[in-house]
Amino acid sequence: MSLPAEILEPYRLRSASLADNDPVWLAGLRHRAMACFAERGFPSPRAEDWKYTNVTAIERKRFPLAAAPGEVDAAWVKARLLPDCWHLVLIDGYVHHDLSHPALAGDVVFCDMGAALRRHADLLTQGFGQAVDEDHGFIDFNTALFHGGALIYLKAGTRLAQPIQILHLQTQEAIAPTRHLIVLEGGSEATVIESFIGRAGGLTAHVTEAVLDREARLRHFKIQEEHDRAVHFGGFYVQQATGARCRQVHFALGGLLARSEIHHRLGRGGEAILEGLHWADGRRHLDSHIRLIHAEPEGASRETYKAIAEQRGRSVFQGRIVVEPGAQKTDAVMNNRNLLLSDDAEIDSKPQLEIYADDVQCTHGVTVGQLDENALFYLETRGIDREAARQLLLYGFVNECIEAVDVEPLRAYLHRRLDSRFNAIELEDLP
Amino acid sequence: MTQPLLKIENLHARVEDKEILKGIDLTLDHGQVHAIMGPNGSGKSTLANVLAGRPGYQVTEGKVWYRGRDLLAMAPEERAREGVFLAFQYPVEVPGVSNIYFLKAALNAIRKHRGEAEVDAMDFIALVKDKMKLMDMDEQFLYRAINEGFSGGEKKRNEILQMLVLEPTLCILDEIDSGLDIDALKVVARGIEALRSPQRSFLMVTHYQRLLDYVRPDVVHVFAAGRIVKSGGPELAKELEAKGYGWIESHPEAQAS
Ligand SMILES: Nc1ncnc2c1ncn2[C@@H]1O[C@H](COP(=O)(O)OP(=O)(O)OP(=O)(O)O)[C@@H](O)[C@H]1O
Ligand SMILES: [Mg+2]
């Protein structure tokens, strides 16, 4: 669906002005992406991959592009940065230099996109656009209009001494297209945490690409918790060479409408361990679109996605595993477990296996249900009242995901963030 | 005459549309151990569940008095707080909640009900570790999710551990001995024996004499088709072990009603 000219015009102008300052290769990409976007707009619910998540409301909202970063209280932002991490803070897509760690350089490059374009064009051209295997309006939009982001590059064999946290803060009812590129050379190791928070209902239109060379390892965490009226699109596209491993844990907790795409393409002997939690409360609509392509033999993937839908919330899980011809000895397991806690809530789960090789092991399972009555009774027979028992079971469901986070400050943050929702049980003295 | 701890009178219960308990009468005095035996499907677990208050079990007739109070009028957690404990035939797994958290939450719920202060964290750890030693359980079980991935025998030990920590007054043990190896059976029996007191009573559902060798019952009841068809002393269990249930089912008493 193409957009009306008056909506498109400011996007065109901005894209052109960004391109004016870009290197030629990027200006060309922007130009083509803008032309594509003008033609097709945001994805239509008629597209199979978008049938559960209707983003046409974005057009009605007529979000402007954020012209400048909003005012922020540095102490407030600092309180949201995790200790023992390197930080990059993007306010409405614009890098906040005082709150961001000065660029690392040498074997490790970690800098904002502006600096990357000025100083590391060679690295950018190596990886940019390489891992994105999706082709729809959000990708066009992002390519045409991103103005902030991060470049993370590790030379072969290096290991990042502490995690990188990129904090995206939305302060306006506006669009802040951001883009990150992660390039890990052979055998290098990094941990990257992406946090999306906001105090206004804007539109996040984000893409992270990661290119992992042989035996590289990426641990990636995404915490999506924008304002209750915000719309989020966030793509995470990973290309993994032979023996490369990626582990991702994804928490979808905020926004009004959020779509996350998590796509991996695995090389020989590669590994992807993916976990996620949706907590669709209030009127929240949370959609995770997972695609795992086993392109070569001996890859292993594990997906464990869980969702809670309560009140009028809705959770959508679309998980596709593709085993390409020749990807023998693939070992793939996909699980999606859902708790549907109210009559007005909704769960849509669509697992898909496409297997074009014969010597593979692929399994998937989906459950949708309420809290286990048997377990509730068990807890009650130990003196725990029904509401506390209910919360304890729900806590267990959530806690399994939090415990999967093996970065201590982030785990502690998630506990602080979520434990307060369990007001009928005492969690302070949990070991 | 002193009041019995538990008095079941003409108890009838159904699940869905099926009548399962068809008139149970049983009186359990303070300090007593009663064993309940009987063939599969005869209603033993149903009785245990009705006493603990499991939803879905409908009492259609009869009364149950616990310390002189109407037990059936109490919610499951209230029964627990008043000292009723059911060790499950199939203990339930609760992912994501540690055993130690569960034990503490349960103990504090019961203490609060009694008007006592919450247990001190250090005292609690010491108490639990002490009970675990008795049950031959490694401390790692404290930090694992409740029953998750526990072997059959480990789950049963965990039930007794909970009982030791909560110190109930009426202990209903549903096949606590099934699936246990010989050593584990001794450990479980040791746990039960450690709790025996003149004020505390046990209702033990079992299929085997071997548990009763360690925990000697005062009375043995035999269930068949939702009724108690015979009651006797500990020798009755031995007789059952030797002869099976056939001779009782053809016994005139069993055919009477
Ligand atoms: N939820 C239920 N729905 C239908 N029937 C049930 C239900 N629960 C129990 N029953 C039936 O009630 C009868 C008694 O079951 P119960 O579990 O009490 O037997 P039991 O004596 O404990 O047997 P076992 O020795 O095998 O444990 C059985 O026929 C069982 O199938
Ligand atoms: Mg039974």
XYZ file of C-alpha atoms and ligand atoms in Angstrom:
720
model
C 0.000 0.000 0.000
C 1.609 3.222 -1.016
C 1.260 6.183 1.277
C -0.336 9.530 0.442
C 2.098 12.073 -0.927
C 1.774 14.455 2.016
C 2.943 11.702 4.372
C 5.721 10.584 2.068
C 7.085 14.013 1.308
C 8.857 14.691 4.623
C 10.348 11.181 4.489
C 11.701 11.819 1.002
C 13.185 15.139 1.996
C 14.860 13.681 5.063
C 16.206 10.672 3.187
C 17.640 12.938 0.491
C 19.289 15.220 3.014
C 20.797 12.242 4.854
C 22.076 10.912 1.529
C 23.725 14.243 0.771
C 26.166 13.652 3.601
C 26.576 9.903 3.087
C 29.260 8.046 1.183
C 28.146 7.215 -2.326
C 27.346 3.547 -1.650
C 25.010 4.416 1.197
C 23.414 7.307 -0.659
C 22.592 4.845 -3.424
C 21.063 2.379 -0.970
C 18.989 5.115 0.619
C 17.745 6.280 -2.721
C 16.642 2.819 -3.808
C 15.086 2.055 -0.428
C 13.113 5.291 -0.477
C 11.806 4.506 -3.935
C 10.715 1.042 -2.790
C 9.066 2.414 0.306
C 7.209 5.059 -1.684
C 5.807 2.302 -3.800
C 4.773 -0.228 -1.180
C 4.600 1.575 2.166
C 4.446 -0.428 5.380
C 3.497 -4.099 5.126
C -0.122 -4.850 4.454
C -2.088 -7.340 6.583
C -2.697 -9.189 3.350
C 0.917 -10.356 3.393
C 1.042 -13.787 5.024
C 3.760 -12.786 7.492
C 1.733 -9.803 8.623
C -1.727 -11.210 8.863
C -1.801 -11.203 12.680
C -0.237 -7.779 13.089
C -1.863 -4.894 11.360
C 0.409 -1.866 11.149
C -1.828 0.279 8.986
C -2.583 2.375 12.078
C 0.896 3.867 11.709
C -0.276 5.786 8.671
C -3.186 7.288 10.534
C -0.891 8.394 13.317
C 1.252 10.381 10.884
C 4.302 10.262 13.068
C 6.781 12.985 12.158
C 10.471 12.158 12.036
C 12.228 13.227 15.222
C 13.945 16.467 14.231
C 16.181 16.656 17.279
C 16.687 14.692 20.475
C 14.316 15.502 23.328
C 15.534 16.980 26.586
C 16.580 14.379 29.109
C 17.688 14.401 32.697
C 21.100 12.747 32.621
C 20.656 11.260 36.103
C 17.371 9.683 35.059
C 19.002 8.081 32.045
C 22.044 6.973 34.016
C 19.815 5.160 36.453
C 18.651 3.073 33.503
C 22.129 2.112 32.366
C 23.440 -1.221 33.550
C 26.621 -1.280 35.602
C 29.722 -2.963 34.217
C 28.837 -2.311 30.601
C 29.958 0.015 27.838
C 27.089 2.233 26.817
C 25.713 3.988 23.817
C 22.670 6.141 24.462
C 20.375 7.132 21.621
C 17.738 9.728 22.420
C 15.069 9.680 19.719
C 17.721 8.134 17.518
C 20.383 10.786 18.211
C 23.492 9.775 20.043
C 23.941 11.378 23.454
C 27.713 11.720 23.648
C 28.000 12.569 27.344
C 26.159 9.436 28.357
C 27.887 7.200 25.869
C 31.191 5.483 26.286
C 33.943 7.016 24.198
C 34.599 4.952 21.119
C 36.776 1.953 21.580
C 39.215 1.443 18.762
C 41.869 -0.953 17.569
C 40.900 -4.610 17.823
C 37.472 -3.533 18.934
C 35.417 -0.778 17.407
C 32.347 0.435 19.215
C 31.058 3.781 18.079
C 27.952 5.559 16.922
C 26.879 5.396 13.288
C 27.974 8.962 12.542
C 31.507 8.260 13.673
C 31.441 4.929 11.872
C 30.568 6.625 8.587
C 33.382 9.099 9.047
C 36.079 6.768 10.269
C 35.180 3.149 9.527
C 33.559 3.247 6.123
C 35.580 0.171 5.154
C 34.030 -1.875 7.964
C 30.570 -0.669 7.161
C 30.814 -1.548 3.493
C 31.989 -5.036 4.467
C 28.896 -5.850 6.452
C 26.108 -3.422 5.766
C 22.962 -5.022 4.367
C 24.574 -8.417 4.283
C 22.588 -10.145 7.021
C 19.205 -8.572 6.365
C 17.275 -11.328 4.685
C 13.935 -9.630 4.868
C 12.389 -7.430 2.305
C 9.442 -5.268 3.284
C 8.494 -1.662 3.930
C 10.048 -1.417 7.386
C 13.428 -2.428 6.035
C 13.130 0.101 3.204
C 12.026 2.725 5.658
C 14.913 1.995 7.967
C 17.536 1.986 5.229
C 16.179 5.198 3.729
C 15.939 7.050 7.018
C 18.149 5.693 9.772
C 20.322 8.385 11.245
C 21.640 6.920 14.457
C 22.956 3.601 15.568
C 26.067 1.735 16.461
C 28.886 -0.095 14.833
C 30.396 -2.932 16.801
C 33.381 -4.634 15.263
C 35.695 -7.215 16.776
C 38.913 -8.349 15.162
C 39.560 -12.065 14.884
C 40.055 -13.747 18.232
C 39.209 -10.773 20.419
C 36.831 -10.996 23.272
C 34.871 -8.076 24.608
C 35.743 -7.678 28.276
C 32.278 -6.526 29.266
C 28.886 -6.263 27.622
C 27.828 -3.374 25.432
C 24.479 -1.850 26.256
C 22.707 0.289 23.694
C 19.865 2.253 25.232
C 17.192 3.608 22.909
C 15.080 6.229 24.611
C 11.981 7.648 23.006
C 10.896 11.053 24.330
C 8.580 12.216 21.537
C 5.628 10.991 19.545
C 7.913 10.743 16.586
C 9.900 8.273 14.525
C 13.517 7.516 15.316
C 14.904 5.066 12.763
C 18.088 3.480 14.070
C 20.424 0.854 12.748
C 23.213 -1.195 14.250
C 25.811 -3.310 12.557
C 27.700 -5.962 14.481
C 30.665 -7.552 12.750
C 32.457 -10.309 14.615
C 35.530 -11.708 12.951
C 36.610 -15.315 13.367
C 36.601 -16.612 16.941
C 35.729 -13.279 18.514
C 33.146 -12.955 21.282
C 30.792 -10.189 22.265
C 27.743 -9.553 24.406
C 25.311 -6.878 23.290
C 22.251 -5.669 25.159
C 19.676 -3.548 23.376
C 17.184 -1.734 25.585
C 14.215 0.120 24.165
C 12.498 2.430 26.607
C 10.340 5.497 26.214
C 8.269 8.127 27.878
C 6.161 8.970 24.815
C 4.284 6.957 22.251
C 6.466 7.214 19.187
C 7.478 4.732 16.522
C 10.635 2.663 16.767
C 11.831 1.499 13.366
C 14.978 -0.369 14.108
C 17.287 -2.856 12.432
C 20.260 -4.687 13.884
C 22.386 -6.765 11.590
C 25.038 -9.141 12.783
C 27.641 -10.862 10.650
C 29.438 -13.615 12.534
C 32.496 -15.118 10.966
C 33.802 -18.625 11.696
C 33.519 -19.698 15.342
C 32.469 -16.238 16.466
C 30.092 -15.972 19.393
C 27.430 -13.402 20.013
C 25.248 -13.148 23.074
C 22.436 -10.747 22.424
C 19.671 -9.480 24.670
C 16.775 -7.345 23.632
C 14.568 -5.680 26.217
C 11.635 -4.019 24.529
C 9.637 -1.881 26.934
C 8.576 1.378 25.348
C 5.658 3.577 26.351
C 2.173 2.048 26.424
C 1.182 3.936 23.275
C 4.384 3.297 21.327
C 4.729 1.230 18.183
C 7.849 -0.869 17.774
C 9.368 -2.541 14.799
C 12.700 -4.152 15.514
C 14.532 -6.552 13.265
C 17.507 -8.646 14.324
C 19.120 -10.378 11.399
C 22.077 -12.639 11.925
C 24.296 -14.389 9.463
C 26.471 -17.077 10.977
C 29.466 -18.648 9.263
C 30.805 -22.112 10.016
C 30.824 -22.884 13.732
C 29.499 -19.470 14.725
C 27.173 -19.395 17.691
C 24.522 -16.975 18.765
C 22.385 -16.895 21.827
C 19.585 -14.422 22.162
C 17.082 -13.690 24.887
C 14.259 -11.384 24.013
C 11.834 -9.726 26.429
C 8.788 -8.060 24.903
C 7.181 -6.102 27.697
C 6.121 -2.709 26.424
C 4.582 -0.647 23.664
C 1.072 -0.860 22.305
C 2.035 -2.743 19.173
C 5.403 -4.409 18.833
C 6.777 -6.579 16.103
C 10.163 -8.218 16.478
C 11.817 -10.131 13.714
C 14.568 -12.510 14.678
C 16.163 -14.185 11.706
C 19.212 -16.395 11.704
C 21.032 -18.088 8.906
C 23.257 -20.832 10.228
C 26.429 -22.134 8.686
C 27.972 -25.557 9.101
C 27.988 -26.681 12.725
C 26.486 -23.360 13.775
C 24.324 -22.906 16.807
C 21.453 -20.615 17.679
C 19.873 -20.677 21.114
C 16.921 -18.360 21.240
C 14.600 -17.610 24.098
C 11.912 -15.077 24.603
C 9.081 -13.860 26.745
C 6.051 -11.831 25.726
C 3.988 -10.274 28.448
C 0.934 -8.941 26.692
C -1.073 -7.183 29.368
C -3.420 -4.224 29.062
C -4.102 -3.739 25.343
C -0.608 -4.721 24.233
C -0.068 -6.590 20.987
C 3.282 -8.357 20.828
C 4.463 -10.242 17.767
C 7.654 -12.220 17.324
C 8.500 -13.433 13.901
C 11.305 -15.946 14.099
C 13.004 -17.474 11.129
C 15.819 -19.915 11.411
C 17.486 -21.081 8.260
C 19.746 -24.074 8.504
C 21.722 -23.494 5.339
C 24.492 -26.016 5.944
C 24.950 -29.364 7.697
C 25.293 -30.052 11.404
C 23.676 -26.915 12.722
C 21.763 -26.910 15.984
C 19.012 -24.582 17.063
C 16.909 -24.317 20.187
C 13.980 -21.975 20.434
C 11.991 -21.494 23.604
C 9.438 -18.750 23.373
C 6.891 -18.106 26.061
C 3.992 -15.734 26.254
C 1.493 -14.466 28.752
C -1.646 -12.826 27.392
C -3.943 -11.245 29.931
C -6.603 -8.547 30.084
C -7.002 -7.524 26.441
C -3.455 -8.394 25.424
C -2.514 -10.372 22.373
C 0.583 -12.392 21.646
C 1.615 -13.599 18.228
C 4.350 -16.125 17.618
C 5.353 -17.111 14.124
C 8.297 -19.450 14.128
C 9.656 -20.882 10.956
C 12.492 -23.341 10.647
C 13.863 -23.932 7.185
C 16.288 -26.768 6.571
C 17.795 -26.231 3.166
C 18.775 -29.061 0.843
C 22.093 -30.433 1.980
C 21.775 -29.228 5.567
C 22.009 -32.791 6.833
C 22.320 -33.613 10.545
C 20.426 -30.498 11.444
C 19.113 -30.624 14.973
C 16.325 -28.145 15.600
C 13.878 -27.817 18.464
C 11.239 -25.130 18.670
C 8.913 -24.649 21.606
C 6.223 -22.104 22.178
C 4.370 -22.105 25.477
C 1.523 -19.736 26.063
C -0.578 -18.752 29.033
C -3.941 -17.330 28.126
C -5.222 -15.695 31.280
C -8.388 -13.900 30.298
C -11.351 -14.263 27.983
C -10.487 -11.066 26.150
C -6.842 -11.964 25.577
C -5.633 -13.733 22.468
C -2.794 -16.008 21.472
C -1.816 -16.792 17.907
C 0.911 -19.313 17.424
C 2.079 -20.523 14.088
C 5.060 -22.845 14.000
C 6.250 -23.943 10.575
C 8.828 -26.483 9.556
C 10.121 -26.552 6.014
C 12.520 -29.399 5.615
C 14.338 -30.094 2.399
C 16.944 -32.524 3.738
C 16.310 -36.090 4.887
C 18.764 -36.781 7.688
C 17.597 -34.222 10.218
C 15.982 -34.016 13.603
C 13.414 -31.281 13.946
C 10.707 -31.042 16.529
C 8.319 -28.391 17.586
C 5.657 -28.028 20.212
C 3.052 -25.456 21.049
C 0.937 -25.272 24.159
C -1.750 -22.775 24.977
C -3.403 -23.035 28.327
C -4.239 -21.620 31.674
C -2.288 -22.003 34.876
C -1.987 -25.666 35.794
C -4.883 -26.518 38.160
C -2.982 -29.453 39.518
C -0.047 -27.253 40.468
C -2.339 -24.634 41.989
C -3.896 -27.294 44.191
C -0.475 -28.625 45.146
C 0.572 -25.190 46.373
C -2.733 -24.726 48.193
C -2.280 -27.982 50.066
C 0.865 -26.425 51.493
C -1.030 -23.487 52.943
C -0.524 -21.012 50.103
C -3.731 -19.183 49.200
C -5.141 -19.235 45.702
C -4.027 -15.783 44.599
C -0.515 -16.322 45.907
C -0.438 -19.755 44.267
C -1.529 -18.191 40.980
C 1.172 -15.573 41.195
C 3.766 -18.110 42.177
C 3.051 -20.203 39.078
C 3.147 -17.124 36.890
C 6.339 -16.038 38.569
C 7.849 -19.449 37.830
C 6.907 -19.068 34.175
C 8.561 -15.644 33.959
C 11.481 -16.494 36.189
C 12.619 -19.286 33.893
C 13.217 -16.647 31.219
C 14.935 -14.232 33.579
C 17.213 -16.972 34.801
C 18.222 -17.639 31.191
C 19.915 -14.222 31.230
C 23.494 -14.937 32.165
C 24.549 -11.311 32.523
C 24.151 -10.575 36.203
C 23.298 -6.840 36.118
C 20.698 -7.420 33.423
C 19.180 -10.305 35.317
C 18.986 -8.140 38.428
C 17.402 -5.358 36.390
C 14.745 -7.713 35.026
C 13.947 -8.935 38.514
C 13.590 -5.361 39.723
C 11.438 -4.557 36.748
C 9.116 -7.553 36.958
C 9.090 -8.811 40.538
C 6.914 -5.910 41.677
C 4.088 -7.282 39.554
C 3.806 -10.182 41.954
C 2.358 -8.341 44.900
C 0.760 -11.346 46.601
C 4.034 -13.162 47.132
C 7.195 -12.085 48.853
C 10.131 -12.225 46.502
C 12.743 -10.151 48.329
C 14.313 -13.077 50.064
C 14.563 -15.286 47.027
C 17.915 -16.964 46.900
C -14.210 -39.297 75.914
C -11.680 -37.243 73.998
C -12.481 -36.089 70.510
C -10.867 -38.060 67.661
C -8.543 -36.125 65.367
C -10.518 -37.151 62.295
C -13.956 -38.605 61.996
C -15.343 -39.555 58.599
C -19.027 -40.381 58.552
C -20.813 -42.052 55.646
C -18.787 -40.141 53.086
C -19.991 -40.295 49.494
C -18.144 -38.481 46.748
C -18.274 -38.301 42.977
C -16.054 -37.079 40.217
C -17.870 -35.767 37.203
C -20.805 -38.192 36.990
C -19.153 -41.127 38.610
C -19.777 -42.050 42.211
C -16.465 -43.177 43.643
C -16.772 -43.111 47.410
C -19.873 -44.950 48.511
C -20.079 -44.493 52.241
C -16.804 -44.324 54.120
C -16.710 -44.404 57.905
C -13.389 -44.006 59.617
C -12.235 -42.668 62.963
C -8.618 -41.708 63.494
C -7.503 -40.954 67.024
C -4.622 -38.743 68.056
C -1.288 -40.452 67.667
C -2.633 -43.284 65.532
C -1.425 -44.669 62.239
C -4.048 -46.119 59.915
C -3.122 -47.882 56.712
C -5.439 -47.928 53.737
C -5.021 -50.752 51.280
C -7.071 -52.038 48.404
C -7.016 -52.703 44.694
C -6.300 -50.104 42.016
C -9.214 -47.832 41.371
C -10.960 -48.616 44.656
C -11.023 -44.961 45.724
C -8.036 -44.567 48.064
C -6.600 -41.502 46.343
C -10.083 -40.096 45.957
C -10.517 -40.165 49.733
C -7.110 -38.539 50.221
C -7.995 -35.808 47.707
C -11.413 -35.177 49.195
C -9.796 -34.735 52.600
C -7.297 -32.257 51.156
C -10.032 -30.379 49.268
C -9.179 -30.985 45.632
C -11.551 -29.095 43.332
C -13.757 -31.272 41.138
C -14.546 -33.816 43.821
C -18.125 -33.466 44.875
C -19.209 -34.717 48.273
C -22.797 -35.866 47.903
C -23.377 -37.218 51.376
C -21.671 -37.541 54.726
C -19.498 -35.461 57.026
C -15.849 -35.135 57.932
C -14.875 -33.762 61.327
C -11.332 -32.621 61.904
C -10.616 -31.644 65.504
C -14.349 -31.237 65.875
C -14.605 -28.830 62.918
C -16.340 -29.392 59.608
C -13.352 -30.123 57.381
C -15.335 -30.073 54.141
C -16.357 -26.461 54.732
C -12.727 -25.331 54.732
C -10.754 -24.150 51.665
C -7.730 -26.317 50.780
C -5.196 -23.774 52.051
C -7.116 -23.374 55.285
C -7.019 -27.132 55.847
C -3.271 -27.011 55.288
C -2.867 -24.143 57.727
C -4.907 -26.073 60.267
C -2.469 -28.973 59.989
C -3.746 -31.235 57.222
C -1.008 -32.424 54.862
C -1.324 -34.550 51.750
C 1.737 -36.226 50.317
C 0.752 -36.673 46.672
C 0.801 -40.000 44.878
C 2.148 -37.988 41.940
C 3.927 -34.857 43.243
C 3.572 -31.912 40.899
C 6.419 -30.149 39.090
C 6.458 -26.363 39.349
C 9.049 -24.909 36.955
C 10.778 -21.665 37.807
C 10.049 -21.730 41.551
C 12.808 -23.003 43.790
C 12.133 -25.642 46.376
C 13.529 -23.500 49.151
C 11.332 -20.544 48.250
C 8.308 -22.813 48.240
C 9.136 -24.359 51.623
C 9.595 -20.965 53.177
C 6.427 -19.499 51.672
C 4.456 -22.509 52.910
C 5.939 -22.400 56.389
C 5.308 -18.685 56.703
C 1.713 -19.027 55.496
C 1.094 -21.572 58.232
C 2.909 -19.546 60.881
C 0.991 -16.433 59.965
C -2.267 -18.331 60.329
C -1.205 -19.336 63.812
C -0.355 -15.750 64.659
C 3.377 -16.425 64.720
C 6.096 -14.213 63.261
C 7.776 -15.100 59.964
C 10.610 -17.533 60.341
C 14.050 -15.987 60.610
C 16.068 -16.574 57.418
C 19.043 -18.132 59.188
C 16.900 -20.310 61.436
C 14.992 -21.461 58.392
C 18.096 -22.529 56.484
C 19.358 -24.371 59.521
C 16.003 -26.098 59.988
C 15.730 -27.172 56.358
C 19.287 -28.416 56.162
C 18.726 -30.453 59.277
C 15.617 -32.093 57.793
C 17.394 -32.705 54.500
C 20.107 -34.564 56.297
C 17.478 -36.817 57.790
C 16.083 -37.420 54.309
C 19.510 -38.038 52.796
C 18.927 -35.233 50.317
C 21.650 -33.170 48.776
C 21.374 -29.426 49.399
C 21.271 -28.757 45.680
C 17.624 -29.853 45.754
C 16.813 -26.661 47.637
C 17.798 -24.527 44.710
C 16.188 -26.594 42.002
C 12.672 -25.895 40.783
C 9.989 -27.749 42.742
C 10.108 -31.418 41.720
C 11.275 -30.498 38.232
C 13.354 -33.272 36.787
C 13.361 -35.081 40.143
C 13.345 -38.868 39.904
C 10.291 -40.667 41.255
C 12.088 -41.440 44.498
C 13.426 -37.908 44.863
C 9.922 -36.532 44.517
C 8.708 -38.781 47.304
C 11.543 -37.715 49.577
C 10.716 -34.128 48.792
C 7.138 -34.724 49.950
C 8.392 -36.005 53.277
C 10.839 -33.117 53.531
C 7.927 -30.712 53.197
C 6.043 -32.639 55.847
C 9.015 -32.471 58.201
C 9.321 -28.716 57.752
C 5.601 -27.969 58.032
C 4.945 -30.355 60.945
C 1.287 -31.044 60.193
C -1.131 -32.733 62.587
C -2.893 -34.981 60.103
C -0.531 -36.556 57.585
C -2.177 -38.205 54.617
C 0.396 -40.140 52.641
C -0.789 -41.448 49.286
C 1.519 -44.270 48.195
C 4.564 -42.581 49.619
C 6.339 -45.915 49.193
C 5.681 -46.528 45.511
C 8.671 -46.264 43.254
C 11.170 -46.282 46.109
C 14.202 -48.505 46.215
C 14.939 -50.371 49.434
C 17.260 -47.742 50.876
C 14.972 -44.883 49.947
C 12.069 -46.674 51.601
C 14.051 -46.809 54.831
C 14.830 -43.111 54.563
C 11.205 -42.209 53.947
C 10.122 -44.411 56.853
C 12.724 -42.701 59.033
C 11.212 -39.335 58.091
C 7.753 -40.521 59.031
C 8.921 -42.047 62.292
C 10.690 -38.807 63.205
C 7.349 -37.028 63.161
C 5.359 -39.549 65.146
C 3.950 -38.096 68.321
C 0.927 -38.604 70.552
C -0.774 -35.613 68.919
C -0.054 -36.411 65.287
C -1.840 -39.006 63.190
C -1.173 -40.685 59.859
C -3.399 -42.019 57.137
C -1.146 -44.057 54.859
C -2.329 -45.389 51.534
C -0.118 -48.255 50.449
C -0.080 -51.399 48.391
C 2.772 -53.063 50.229
C 3.517 -54.604 53.565
C 7.124 -53.421 53.459
C 6.302 -49.814 54.463
C 4.238 -51.182 57.341
C 7.245 -53.154 58.534
C 8.904 -49.834 59.285
C 5.874 -47.771 60.249
C 3.619 -50.055 62.198
C -0.073 -49.228 61.747
C -2.628 -49.397 64.528
C -5.419 -50.192 62.091
C -5.491 -51.465 58.514
C -8.521 -50.720 56.315
C -9.222 -52.457 53.076
C -10.977 -50.505 50.322
C -12.970 -52.073 47.524
C -15.198 -50.237 45.092
C -15.469 -47.102 47.208
C -16.125 -48.769 50.543
C -14.133 -50.036 53.472
C -14.803 -53.734 53.267
C -12.624 -54.830 56.132
C -10.657 -53.336 58.992
C -8.242 -55.029 61.311
C -4.885 -54.921 63.023
C -1.461 -54.991 61.379
C -1.825 -58.722 60.782
C -4.506 -57.947 58.179
C -1.881 -56.391 55.928
C 0.230 -59.543 56.141
C -2.746 -61.647 55.299
C -3.455 -59.487 52.243
C 0.121 -59.770 51.114
C -0.134 -63.543 51.289
C -3.598 -64.012 49.825
C -4.326 -60.948 47.684
C -7.679 -59.199 47.671
C -9.768 -61.959 46.130
C -10.698 -63.606 49.409
C -11.982 -60.315 50.845
C -14.021 -59.387 47.856
C -15.792 -62.702 48.130
C -16.070 -62.233 51.893
C -19.682 -61.904 53.076
C -18.984 -58.522 54.673
C -17.972 -57.125 51.317
C -21.122 -58.319 49.665
C -23.387 -57.128 52.442
C -24.418 -53.780 50.968
N -11.047 -37.006 37.530
C -11.589 -38.213 37.377
N -12.475 -38.436 36.383
C -13.034 -39.647 36.211
N -12.765 -40.691 36.983
C -11.902 -40.543 37.985
C -11.266 -39.289 38.234
N -10.467 -39.430 39.304
C -10.598 -40.714 39.696
N -11.446 -41.370 38.907
C -11.810 -42.779 38.988
O -12.140 -43.082 40.315
C -11.728 -44.388 40.647
C -10.913 -44.351 41.926
O -9.684 -43.726 41.670
P -8.580 -43.550 42.789
O -7.496 -42.755 42.192
O -9.209 -43.028 44.012
O -8.123 -45.058 43.004
P -6.981 -45.630 43.945
O -7.656 -46.544 44.887
O -6.160 -44.563 44.529
O -6.151 -46.492 42.901
P -4.549 -46.752 42.777
O -4.228 -47.841 43.720
O -4.398 -47.200 41.361
O -3.848 -45.477 43.062
C -10.990 -44.904 39.448
O -11.839 -45.732 38.713
C -10.638 -43.666 38.675
O -10.561 -43.922 37.287
Mg -4.204 -43.896 44.216
